[in-house]
């Protein structure tokens, strides 16, 4: 009886979830143009899976963004990076839709946000939460305009659907948005892995790329492989839609061995908390070395992604001597278009005695323990479970550069890196900062916390770090106008700012002594003030801007302009 009740409960739970997920009529398209995607849900990004779909806006900004359904604006955030200008609408069906990289909001919302920005004298608002009576919206109502704010690579709308209670994200294509797609995914290459010291692939105990041979349209095979022991596979694969040339992510990946399913994952839904496990889902070492992502068709022990289903032995294949195997890997897009690779394997006896020597250093990492190491003036501390597995750490300090292993090993948590700065003068301490110098041509500023005799930072990226000095002030240049010039025809005032050292930290602009809101496009280094924000008194005005970098070097610029007021 208990089993029967469980099955009945499970049936209704699954039916409810399915009904909730595939209601194609509830939400409308947030744009009134043909849907062309520049990014798909769940595709592989740097350190995370893409949490929505990116809808192209025909290369334009300012297109109308419509509420996908009745609801209310529950959250707004204006940030310099990330989503830029974002808006969240909560609906009565238990979902919240998210609209990001906006240029501005609908007038009543825009006016409200600008009042807050002027009150705080800050472009960034942080998270603003609203009850259902503040900004109610109707399905099809204009709520914002498309843009390119935040960490956007060009004008587009980032659109998400989230479960309101759990914040779990769901593929928006399940809700009826459709983009034309008759093209199957494309396999670029295949990689095979020896998963332990006893495994052999073509008499080798290592991993390598296997050339693909085309047998038909998007059907591939490879030369027969001899193997023994535990092996796995990885694929570099992408998908294209009909009306766009950009490479998108696939929807699902499966692997069968002799016709039986041993591995499957898809991107219907996942949570933000598990997105970091992308670095275990892909061949992280290969990606960091060659900038090419291979999705593995087997799961590592520490990987807690919920997107895997029907795994047999975690997708790892054990090859027995004297047996033949046929492995088929199939990739599909959301519309069901598919491509496949067929891999013939012959099981052979392992007669090779040579194995790769194990790495050893003076710094052993036991993943479950807190560990701290010091050399010369540098200390590195790793919290428990920073690493996914035990290893011997390469740690050295040479000529001021601290090498903390190499960036091909993914981390689950941030470690702390501390430099002793006792030997430096107070003036030098002010000018110094910690930087990642793994690429010496492009040192990357690390947020540096300064104590009296120690500087420290936290990071999830291994590699080379050093103390660098920045003695240069930021640069400031006005655009499209000069000192003492009439600019009555200009609707905006633009300034270009830059810094060659630690990078821009903050800026403050005033007109006639009053703070003005300047939007910073960090990709172009341009600050923009819109004259519609405030009515200027008189025709002669003084514009002043002060810009500081991350170590406190400050530059200021002042200019006079003339502008006739338009009533």
Coordinates of C-alpha atoms in Angstrom, one line a residue:
X1 CA 0.0 0.0 0.0
X2 CA 2.8 2.4 0.9
X3 CA 4.5 1.6 -2.5
X4 CA 1.2 2.4 -4.3
X5 CA 0.8 5.7 -2.5
X6 CA 4.4 6.6 -3.3
X7 CA 3.8 5.8 -7.0
X8 CA 0.6 7.8 -7.1
X9 CA 2.3 10.8 -5.4
X10 CA 5.3 10.6 -7.8
X11 CA 2.9 10.4 -10.8
X12 CA 1.1 13.6 -9.8
X13 CA 4.3 15.4 -8.8
X14 CA 5.9 14.6 -12.2
X15 CA 2.6 15.5 -14.0
X16 CA 2.4 18.8 -12.2
X17 CA 6.1 19.7 -12.9
X18 CA 5.7 18.8 -16.6
X19 CA 2.5 20.8 -16.9
X20 CA 4.2 23.8 -15.1
X21 CA 7.3 23.6 -17.4
X22 CA 5.6 23.3 -20.8
X23 CA 2.8 25.9 -20.6
X24 CA 3.5 27.4 -24.0
X25 CA 0.7 30.0 -23.9
X26 CA 1.4 31.7 -20.6
X27 CA 4.5 33.7 -21.6
X28 CA 4.8 35.8 -24.7
X29 CA 8.1 36.7 -26.5
X30 CA 9.7 39.6 -24.7
X31 CA 10.6 41.2 -28.1
X32 CA 8.5 41.9 -31.2
X33 CA 11.1 40.8 -33.7
X34 CA 12.0 37.4 -35.1
X35 CA 13.8 35.3 -32.5
X36 CA 17.4 34.8 -33.4
X37 CA 19.7 33.5 -30.6
X38 CA 23.3 34.5 -29.9
X39 CA 23.4 32.3 -26.8
X40 CA 21.5 29.2 -25.7
X41 CA 20.5 28.0 -22.2
X42 CA 23.1 25.9 -20.4
X43 CA 25.9 26.5 -23.0
X44 CA 29.4 26.5 -21.7
X45 CA 30.8 29.8 -20.4
X46 CA 33.8 30.7 -18.3
X47 CA 33.3 29.1 -14.9
X48 CA 29.5 28.7 -15.3
X49 CA 26.7 27.5 -17.5
X50 CA 24.7 30.2 -19.3
X51 CA 21.6 30.8 -17.3
X52 CA 19.3 32.1 -20.0
X53 CA 19.0 32.7 -23.7
X54 CA 20.5 35.7 -25.5
X55 CA 18.1 37.1 -28.1
X56 CA 19.7 39.2 -30.8
X57 CA 18.3 42.7 -31.2
X58 CA 19.4 43.2 -34.8
X59 CA 22.6 45.0 -33.6
X60 CA 20.5 47.8 -32.1
X61 CA 19.8 49.3 -28.7
X62 CA 16.5 50.7 -27.6
X63 CA 14.1 48.1 -28.8
X64 CA 10.9 47.7 -26.8
X65 CA 11.1 44.9 -24.1
X66 CA 7.7 43.5 -23.2
X67 CA 6.5 41.8 -20.0
X68 CA 6.2 38.1 -20.8
X69 CA 3.0 37.8 -18.7
X70 CA 0.9 39.6 -16.0
X71 CA 2.8 40.2 -12.8
X72 CA 4.8 42.8 -10.9
X73 CA 8.4 44.1 -11.0
X74 CA 9.8 42.4 -7.9
X75 CA 13.5 43.4 -8.3
X76 CA 15.8 45.8 -10.1
X77 CA 19.5 46.0 -10.1
X78 CA 21.8 48.4 -11.9
X79 CA 25.4 47.2 -11.9
X80 CA 28.6 48.1 -13.7
X81 CA 29.3 44.5 -14.6
X82 CA 27.3 41.3 -14.8
X83 CA 23.7 41.9 -16.0
X84 CA 24.2 45.6 -16.1
X85 CA 20.7 47.1 -15.9
X86 CA 18.4 44.2 -15.0
X87 CA 14.7 43.8 -14.2
X88 CA 12.8 40.9 -12.6
X89 CA 9.0 40.3 -13.0
X90 CA 7.3 37.8 -10.8
X91 CA 4.2 36.0 -12.1
X92 CA 1.3 34.2 -10.5
X93 CA 2.2 30.9 -12.1
X94 CA 5.2 30.5 -9.8
X95 CA 7.9 31.8 -12.2
X96 CA 9.9 35.0 -12.4
X97 CA 11.2 36.3 -15.7
X98 CA 14.5 38.2 -15.9
X99 CA 15.5 40.8 -18.5
X100 CA 19.2 42.0 -18.6
X101 CA 21.7 44.2 -20.3
X102 CA 19.0 46.9 -20.7
X103 CA 19.7 50.4 -21.9
X104 CA 16.9 51.9 -19.7
X105 CA 13.6 51.1 -18.1
X106 CA 10.1 52.2 -19.0
X107 CA 9.5 55.8 -18.0
X108 CA 7.9 55.4 -14.6
X109 CA 10.5 52.8 -13.5
X110 CA 13.4 54.8 -15.0
X111 CA 12.3 58.0 -13.2
X112 CA 12.1 56.1 -9.9
X113 CA 15.6 54.5 -10.4
X114 CA 17.2 57.8 -11.3
X115 CA 15.9 59.4 -8.1
X116 CA 17.6 56.7 -6.1
X117 CA 20.8 57.1 -8.1
X118 CA 20.8 60.9 -7.5
X119 CA 20.0 60.4 -3.8
X120 CA 22.9 58.0 -3.4
X121 CA 25.1 59.8 -5.9
X122 CA 25.9 56.4 -7.3
X123 CA 25.2 54.8 -10.7
X124 CA 25.0 51.3 -9.1
X125 CA 21.9 50.7 -7.1
X126 CA 22.4 47.3 -5.6
X127 CA 19.4 45.0 -5.4
X128 CA 16.1 46.9 -5.0
X129 CA 13.1 44.7 -4.0
X130 CA 9.5 45.7 -4.5
X131 CA 6.1 44.4 -3.4
X132 CA 3.4 43.6 -5.9
X133 CA 1.7 47.0 -5.7
X134 CA 4.7 49.1 -6.6
X135 CA 5.1 48.3 -10.3
X136 CA 2.3 46.0 -11.5
X137 CA 2.6 45.1 -15.2
X138 CA 0.4 43.5 -17.8
X139 CA 1.4 40.9 -20.4
X140 CA 2.7 42.8 -23.4
X141 CA 3.4 46.0 -21.5
X142 CA 6.6 47.8 -22.3
X143 CA 8.9 47.5 -19.2
X144 CA 12.3 48.4 -20.6
X145 CA 14.5 48.9 -23.7
X146 CA 17.2 46.6 -25.0
X147 CA 20.8 47.6 -24.5
X148 CA 24.4 46.6 -24.1
X149 CA 25.1 47.3 -20.4
X150 CA 27.1 45.2 -18.0
X151 CA 29.4 42.4 -19.1
X152 CA 27.7 42.2 -22.6
X153 CA 29.6 41.4 -25.8
X154 CA 27.2 43.5 -27.9
X155 CA 23.5 44.6 -28.0
X156 CA 21.1 41.8 -27.1
X157 CA 18.5 40.8 -24.5
X158 CA 19.5 38.2 -21.9
X159 CA 16.2 36.5 -20.9
X160 CA 15.6 34.0 -18.1
X161 CA 12.8 32.0 -16.4
X162 CA 13.3 31.1 -12.8
X163 CA 11.3 29.2 -10.2
X164 CA 10.2 32.0 -7.9
X165 CA 10.6 30.0 -4.7
X166 CA 13.7 28.1 -5.4
X167 CA 15.5 30.5 -7.8
X168 CA 16.2 27.4 -10.0
X169 CA 16.6 28.4 -13.6
X170 CA 14.6 26.7 -16.4
X171 CA 15.3 26.7 -20.1
X172 CA 13.1 29.5 -21.6
X173 CA 12.6 27.5 -24.8
X174 CA 10.4 25.1 -22.8
X175 CA 7.9 27.9 -22.6
X176 CA 7.2 28.4 -26.2
X177 CA 9.8 30.8 -27.5
X178 CA 11.0 29.3 -30.8
X179 CA 14.0 30.1 -33.1
X180 CA 14.3 28.5 -36.5
X181 CA 16.7 25.6 -36.4
X182 CA 17.1 22.8 -38.9
X183 CA 20.8 22.4 -38.5
X184 CA 22.3 19.5 -36.5
X185 CA 25.1 20.1 -34.0
X186 CA 28.7 19.9 -35.2
X187 CA 31.4 17.7 -33.7
X188 CA 34.8 19.3 -34.0
X189 CA 36.8 16.6 -32.3
X190 CA 36.9 13.6 -30.0
X191 CA 39.2 13.0 -27.0
X192 CA 39.7 9.7 -25.2
X193 CA 41.0 9.3 -21.6
X194 CA 42.8 6.6 -19.7
X195 CA 41.1 7.0 -16.4
X196 CA 43.6 5.2 -14.2
X197 CA 47.2 3.9 -14.2
X198 CA 46.2 0.5 -15.4
X199 CA 44.2 1.7 -18.4
X200 CA 45.7 1.4 -21.9
X201 CA 44.5 3.0 -25.2
X202 CA 46.5 1.9 -28.3
X203 CA 49.2 0.7 -25.9
X204 CA 49.4 4.1 -24.2
X205 CA 48.5 5.2 -20.7
X206 CA 47.5 8.7 -21.6
X207 CA 44.7 10.9 -23.1
X208 CA 44.7 12.2 -26.6
X209 CA 42.6 13.5 -29.4
X210 CA 41.3 11.1 -32.1
X211 CA 40.7 12.3 -35.7
X212 CA 37.1 12.0 -36.9
X213 CA 36.0 10.6 -40.2
X214 CA 32.8 11.6 -41.9
X215 CA 30.5 8.8 -43.0
X216 CA 27.4 10.9 -43.8
X217 CA 25.9 14.3 -43.0
X218 CA 27.0 14.9 -39.3
X219 CA 27.7 11.1 -38.9
X220 CA 31.2 10.3 -37.9
X221 CA 33.4 7.4 -37.0
X222 CA 37.1 6.8 -36.1
X223 CA 39.7 4.1 -36.7
X224 CA 39.4 1.1 -34.5
X225 CA 40.8 1.6 -31.0
X226 CA 42.5 -1.1 -28.9
X227 CA 42.0 -0.6 -25.2
X228 CA 41.9 -2.2 -21.7
X229 CA 40.7 -1.0 -18.3
X230 CA 38.7 2.1 -17.5
X231 CA 38.4 4.7 -20.2
X232 CA 36.2 7.8 -21.0
X233 CA 35.5 10.2 -23.8
X234 CA 35.1 13.9 -24.3
X235 CA 33.7 15.9 -27.3
X236 CA 34.1 19.4 -28.6
X237 CA 30.8 20.2 -30.1
X238 CA 28.6 23.2 -30.9
X239 CA 25.3 24.0 -32.5
X240 CA 24.2 26.7 -35.1
X241 CA 20.8 28.0 -35.7
X242 CA 19.5 28.9 -39.2
X243 CA 19.7 32.7 -39.0
X244 CA 23.0 33.2 -37.1
X245 CA 26.6 32.2 -37.6
X246 CA 27.6 32.2 -34.0
X247 CA 28.3 28.9 -32.2
X248 CA 25.8 27.9 -29.6
X249 CA 25.6 25.2 -27.0
X250 CA 23.9 21.9 -27.5
X251 CA 20.8 20.7 -25.6
X252 CA 21.7 17.1 -24.8
X253 CA 24.5 14.6 -25.0
X254 CA 24.2 10.9 -24.7
X255 CA 26.5 7.8 -25.0
X256 CA 25.6 4.2 -25.7
X257 CA 27.8 1.2 -25.4
X258 CA 26.7 -1.7 -27.6
X259 CA 23.2 -0.1 -27.8
X260 CA 22.8 0.4 -24.0
X261 CA 22.6 3.9 -22.6
X262 CA 25.4 4.6 -20.1
X263 CA 25.5 8.4 -20.1
X264 CA 23.0 11.2 -20.6
X265 CA 22.7 14.9 -19.7
X266 CA 20.5 17.8 -20.9
X267 CA 19.9 21.4 -20.1
X268 CA 16.3 21.6 -19.0
X269 CA 17.1 23.2 -15.7
X270 CA 19.9 23.7 -13.1
X271 CA 20.6 25.8 -10.0
X272 CA 23.1 28.7 -9.7
X273 CA 24.8 26.8 -6.8
X274 CA 25.8 23.9 -9.1
X275 CA 26.9 26.0 -12.1
X276 CA 30.5 26.0 -10.8
X277 CA 30.8 22.3 -11.5
X278 CA 31.2 23.2 -15.2
X279 CA 34.9 23.0 -14.4
X280 CA 34.5 19.3 -13.7
X281 CA 32.1 18.7 -16.5
X282 CA 34.6 19.9 -19.1
X283 CA 38.3 18.9 -19.5
X284 CA 39.4 21.9 -17.5
X285 CA 43.2 21.3 -18.1
X286 CA 42.7 21.1 -21.9
X287 CA 40.6 24.3 -21.9
X288 CA 43.0 26.3 -19.8
X289 CA 45.9 25.1 -22.0
X290 CA 44.4 25.2 -25.5
X291 CA 41.2 27.3 -25.0
X292 CA 39.0 24.5 -26.4
X293 CA 36.2 23.0 -24.3
X294 CA 35.6 19.2 -24.2
X295 CA 32.4 18.0 -22.6
X296 CA 33.2 14.7 -20.8
X297 CA 30.8 11.8 -21.2
X298 CA 31.7 10.5 -17.7
X299 CA 31.3 12.1 -14.3
X300 CA 34.0 12.8 -11.7
X301 CA 33.2 11.9 -8.1
X302 CA 33.1 15.5 -6.8
X303 CA 30.8 16.7 -9.6
X304 CA 27.3 17.4 -8.2
X305 CA 25.6 18.6 -11.3
X306 CA 21.9 17.6 -11.4
X307 CA 21.8 17.5 -15.2
X308 CA 23.1 13.9 -15.4
X309 CA 20.6 11.1 -15.9
X310 CA 20.8 7.3 -16.4
X311 CA 24.5 7.1 -15.7
X312 CA 26.0 3.6 -15.6
X313 CA 29.3 3.5 -13.7
X314 CA 29.3 7.3 -14.0
X315 CA 29.8 7.0 -17.8
X316 CA 33.2 5.3 -17.4
X317 CA 33.7 2.3 -19.7
X318 CA 35.6 -0.8 -18.5
X319 CA 37.2 -2.6 -21.5
X320 CA 37.7 -6.3 -21.1
X321 CA 40.2 -8.4 -23.1
X322 CA 38.8 -10.3 -26.0
X323 CA 35.5 -8.3 -26.2
X324 CA 34.5 -5.9 -28.9
X325 CA 32.6 -2.7 -28.2
X326 CA 30.7 -0.1 -30.2
X327 CA 30.4 3.3 -28.5
X328 CA 28.0 5.9 -30.0
X329 CA 27.9 9.5 -28.8
X330 CA 25.0 11.6 -29.9
X331 CA 24.5 15.4 -29.5
X332 CA 21.1 17.0 -30.0
X333 CA 19.9 20.6 -30.1
X334 CA 16.5 21.8 -28.6
X335 CA 14.7 21.0 -31.9
X336 CA 15.9 17.4 -31.9
X337 CA 18.4 17.8 -34.7
X338 CA 21.3 15.3 -34.0
X339 CA 24.8 14.3 -34.9
X340 CA 26.7 11.3 -33.8
X341 CA 30.1 9.6 -33.5
X342 CA 30.6 5.8 -33.7
X343 CA 33.7 4.4 -32.0
X344 CA 34.8 0.8 -32.5
X345 CA 36.9 -0.6 -29.6
X346 CA 38.7 -3.9 -29.4
X347 CA 39.5 -5.2 -25.9
X348 CA 43.1 -6.4 -25.6
X349 CA 45.2 -7.7 -22.8
X350 CA 47.4 -5.1 -21.1
X351 CA 51.0 -6.2 -21.5
X352 CA 52.6 -2.7 -21.0
X353 CA 54.4 -2.3 -17.7
X354 CA 55.5 1.3 -18.0
X355 CA 53.4 3.9 -16.1
X356 CA 53.9 7.6 -15.8
X357 CA 55.8 8.6 -12.7
X358 CA 53.7 10.3 -10.0
X359 CA 54.3 14.0 -9.3
X360 CA 55.8 14.7 -5.8
X361 CA 56.6 18.1 -4.2
X362 CA 57.2 19.4 -0.7
X363 CA 53.6 20.7 -0.5
X364 CA 51.0 17.9 -0.3
X365 CA 47.4 18.9 -0.6
X366 CA 44.9 16.8 1.3
X367 CA 41.6 18.1 -0.1
X368 CA 39.6 17.6 3.1
X369 CA 42.1 19.5 5.3
X370 CA 42.9 23.2 5.8
X371 CA 46.4 23.8 4.6
X372 CA 48.8 26.8 4.8
X373 CA 52.3 27.2 3.3
X374 CA 54.8 30.0 3.5
X375 CA 57.9 30.7 1.5
X376 CA 60.0 33.9 1.7
X377 CA 57.5 36.8 2.0
X378 CA 54.5 34.8 0.6
X379 CA 51.8 32.7 2.4
X380 CA 49.1 30.8 0.7
X381 CA 46.2 29.3 2.7
X382 CA 43.6 26.8 1.3
X383 CA 40.3 26.2 3.2
X384 CA 39.0 22.7 3.5
X385 CA 37.8 21.2 0.1
X386 CA 39.3 24.0 -1.9
X387 CA 40.6 21.3 -4.2
X388 CA 38.4 18.5 -5.6
X389 CA 41.1 15.9 -5.0
X390 CA 44.5 15.4 -3.3
X391 CA 47.6 16.6 -5.2
X392 CA 51.2 17.7 -4.8
X393 CA 51.2 21.5 -5.0
X394 CA 53.9 23.4 -7.0
X395 CA 54.7 26.4 -4.8
X396 CA 57.7 28.7 -5.3
X397 CA 58.7 32.3 -5.0
X398 CA 61.3 33.6 -7.4
X399 CA 62.3 37.2 -8.0
X400 CA 59.1 38.5 -6.4
X401 CA 56.8 36.2 -8.4
X402 CA 54.8 33.6 -6.4
X403 CA 53.9 30.5 -8.4
X404 CA 50.9 28.7 -6.9
X405 CA 50.7 25.5 -9.0
X406 CA 49.2 26.3 -12.4
X407 CA 45.8 27.5 -13.6
X408 CA 44.9 24.1 -15.2
X409 CA 43.5 22.8 -11.9
X410 CA 40.0 23.9 -11.0
X411 CA 39.1 25.0 -7.5
X412 CA 35.8 24.8 -5.6
X413 CA 36.6 27.6 -3.2
X414 CA 38.9 30.7 -3.0
X415 CA 42.3 30.5 -1.5
X416 CA 44.0 33.4 0.3
X417 CA 47.3 34.8 -0.9
X418 CA 49.3 37.0 1.5
X419 CA 52.4 39.1 0.9
X420 CA 54.6 40.5 3.7
X421 CA 55.3 44.1 2.9
X422 CA 57.3 45.1 5.9
X423 CA 60.3 46.1 3.8
X424 CA 58.4 48.8 1.9
X425 CA 58.0 52.4 2.8
X426 CA 54.5 53.9 3.4
X427 CA 54.6 55.6 0.0
X428 CA 55.5 52.4 -1.7
X429 CA 52.8 50.5 0.1
X430 CA 50.2 53.0 -1.2
X431 CA 51.4 52.4 -4.8
X432 CA 51.6 48.6 -4.6
X433 CA 48.8 46.0 -5.4
X434 CA 48.6 42.3 -6.0
X435 CA 48.2 41.1 -9.6
X436 CA 47.8 37.8 -11.4
X437 CA 50.8 37.8 -13.7
X438 CA 50.3 34.4 -15.4
X439 CA 50.2 36.4 -18.6
X440 CA 53.0 38.9 -18.1
X441 CA 51.8 41.1 -20.9
X442 CA 48.4 41.6 -19.3
X443 CA 48.7 41.6 -15.5
X444 CA 45.3 41.4 -13.9
X445 CA 44.6 43.5 -10.8
X446 CA 43.4 41.5 -7.8
X447 CA 41.3 43.2 -5.1
X448 CA 43.9 43.9 -2.5
X449 CA 43.2 44.3 1.2
X450 CA 46.0 46.3 2.9
X451 CA 47.1 45.8 6.5
X452 CA 50.0 47.6 8.0
X453 CA 52.6 45.0 7.1
X454 CA 50.7 42.5 5.0
X455 CA 48.6 42.7 1.8
X456 CA 46.3 39.9 0.9
X457 CA 43.8 38.8 -1.8
X458 CA 41.5 35.8 -2.5
X459 CA 41.2 34.0 -5.7
X460 CA 39.8 30.8 -7.3
X461 CA 42.5 30.8 -10.0
X462 CA 45.9 29.2 -9.5
X463 CA 49.0 30.6 -11.3
X464 CA 51.5 33.4 -10.9
X465 CA 51.1 36.4 -8.6
X466 CA 53.2 39.4 -7.7
X467 CA 53.2 42.8 -6.1
X468 CA 53.1 45.5 -8.8
X469 CA 53.6 49.3 -8.5
X470 CA 51.3 51.9 -10.0
X471 CA 52.4 55.5 -9.9
X472 CA 50.4 56.8 -12.9
X473 CA 47.2 58.8 -12.7
X474 CA 44.2 57.8 -14.8
X475 CA 43.8 59.7 -18.1
X476 CA 40.7 61.9 -18.8
X477 CA 39.7 63.1 -22.3
X478 CA 36.5 64.9 -23.3
X479 CA 34.7 63.7 -26.5
X480 CA 33.0 65.9 -29.1
X481 CA 33.5 69.2 -27.3
X482 CA 36.3 71.5 -26.2
X483 CA 36.8 74.0 -23.4
X484 CA 34.6 77.1 -23.7
X485 CA 32.6 75.6 -26.5
X486 CA 28.8 76.0 -27.2
X487 CA 27.3 72.5 -27.2
X488 CA 23.6 73.4 -27.4
X489 CA 23.0 70.7 -30.1
X490 CA 24.4 67.9 -27.9
X491 CA 22.0 65.7 -25.9
X492 CA 24.8 64.0 -24.0
X493 CA 28.2 64.8 -22.5
X494 CA 30.9 62.2 -23.0
X495 CA 34.2 61.6 -21.4
X496 CA 36.8 58.9 -22.1
X497 CA 38.8 57.6 -19.1
X498 CA 41.5 55.0 -18.9
X499 CA 44.3 53.7 -16.6
X500 CA 47.4 51.7 -17.6
X501 CA 48.1 50.2 -14.1
X502 CA 45.8 49.0 -11.4
X503 CA 42.6 50.1 -13.3
X504 CA 39.8 52.5 -12.7
X505 CA 38.2 52.2 -9.2
X506 CA 35.7 55.1 -9.1
X507 CA 34.8 58.5 -10.6
X508 CA 32.7 61.5 -9.6
X509 CA 31.3 64.1 -12.0
X510 CA 29.6 67.4 -11.3
X511 CA 28.1 70.3 -13.3
X512 CA 28.1 73.6 -11.5
X513 CA 29.0 71.8 -8.3
X514 CA 26.0 69.4 -8.4
X515 CA 26.6 65.6 -8.8
X516 CA 25.5 64.2 -12.2
X517 CA 24.8 60.6 -13.2
X518 CA 27.3 59.3 -15.7
X519 CA 26.9 55.8 -17.2
X520 CA 30.2 54.0 -17.6
X521 CA 30.7 51.8 -20.6
X522 CA 33.8 50.0 -19.3
X523 CA 34.3 48.1 -22.6
X524 CA 34.9 51.4 -24.4
X525 CA 36.0 53.4 -21.4
X526 CA 33.4 56.1 -22.0
X527 CA 31.3 58.0 -19.5
X528 CA 28.0 59.5 -20.7
X529 CA 25.8 62.1 -19.0
X530 CA 22.3 62.7 -20.5
X531 CA 21.2 66.4 -20.3
X532 CA 17.6 65.4 -19.9
X533 CA 18.4 64.3 -16.3
X534 CA 18.4 67.9 -15.0
X535 CA 17.5 71.3 -16.2
X536 CA 20.5 73.6 -16.2
X537 CA 20.2 77.2 -15.0
X538 CA 21.7 79.7 -17.3
X539 CA 24.0 79.1 -20.3
X540 CA 27.5 78.9 -18.8
X541 CA 28.4 75.8 -16.9
X542 CA 31.4 74.2 -15.3
X543 CA 31.9 70.4 -15.7
X544 CA 34.3 68.7 -13.4
X545 CA 35.3 65.1 -13.1
X546 CA 37.6 63.3 -10.6
X547 CA 38.8 59.7 -11.4
X548 CA 40.8 57.4 -9.1
X549 CA 42.5 54.1 -9.7
X550 CA 42.7 51.1 -7.4
X551 CA 45.8 52.3 -5.5
X552 CA 44.5 55.8 -5.0
X553 CA 46.2 57.7 -7.8
X554 CA 43.7 60.5 -8.7
X555 CA 43.3 62.8 -11.6
X556 CA 40.8 65.7 -12.0
X557 CA 39.6 67.6 -15.0
X558 CA 37.5 70.8 -15.3
X559 CA 36.1 72.5 -18.3
X560 CA 33.6 75.2 -19.2
X561 CA 30.8 74.7 -21.7
X562 CA 27.9 76.8 -22.9
X563 CA 24.5 75.4 -23.6
X564 CA 21.1 77.1 -24.4
X565 CA 18.2 75.6 -22.6
X566 CA 15.3 74.1 -24.6
X567 CA 11.9 74.5 -23.0

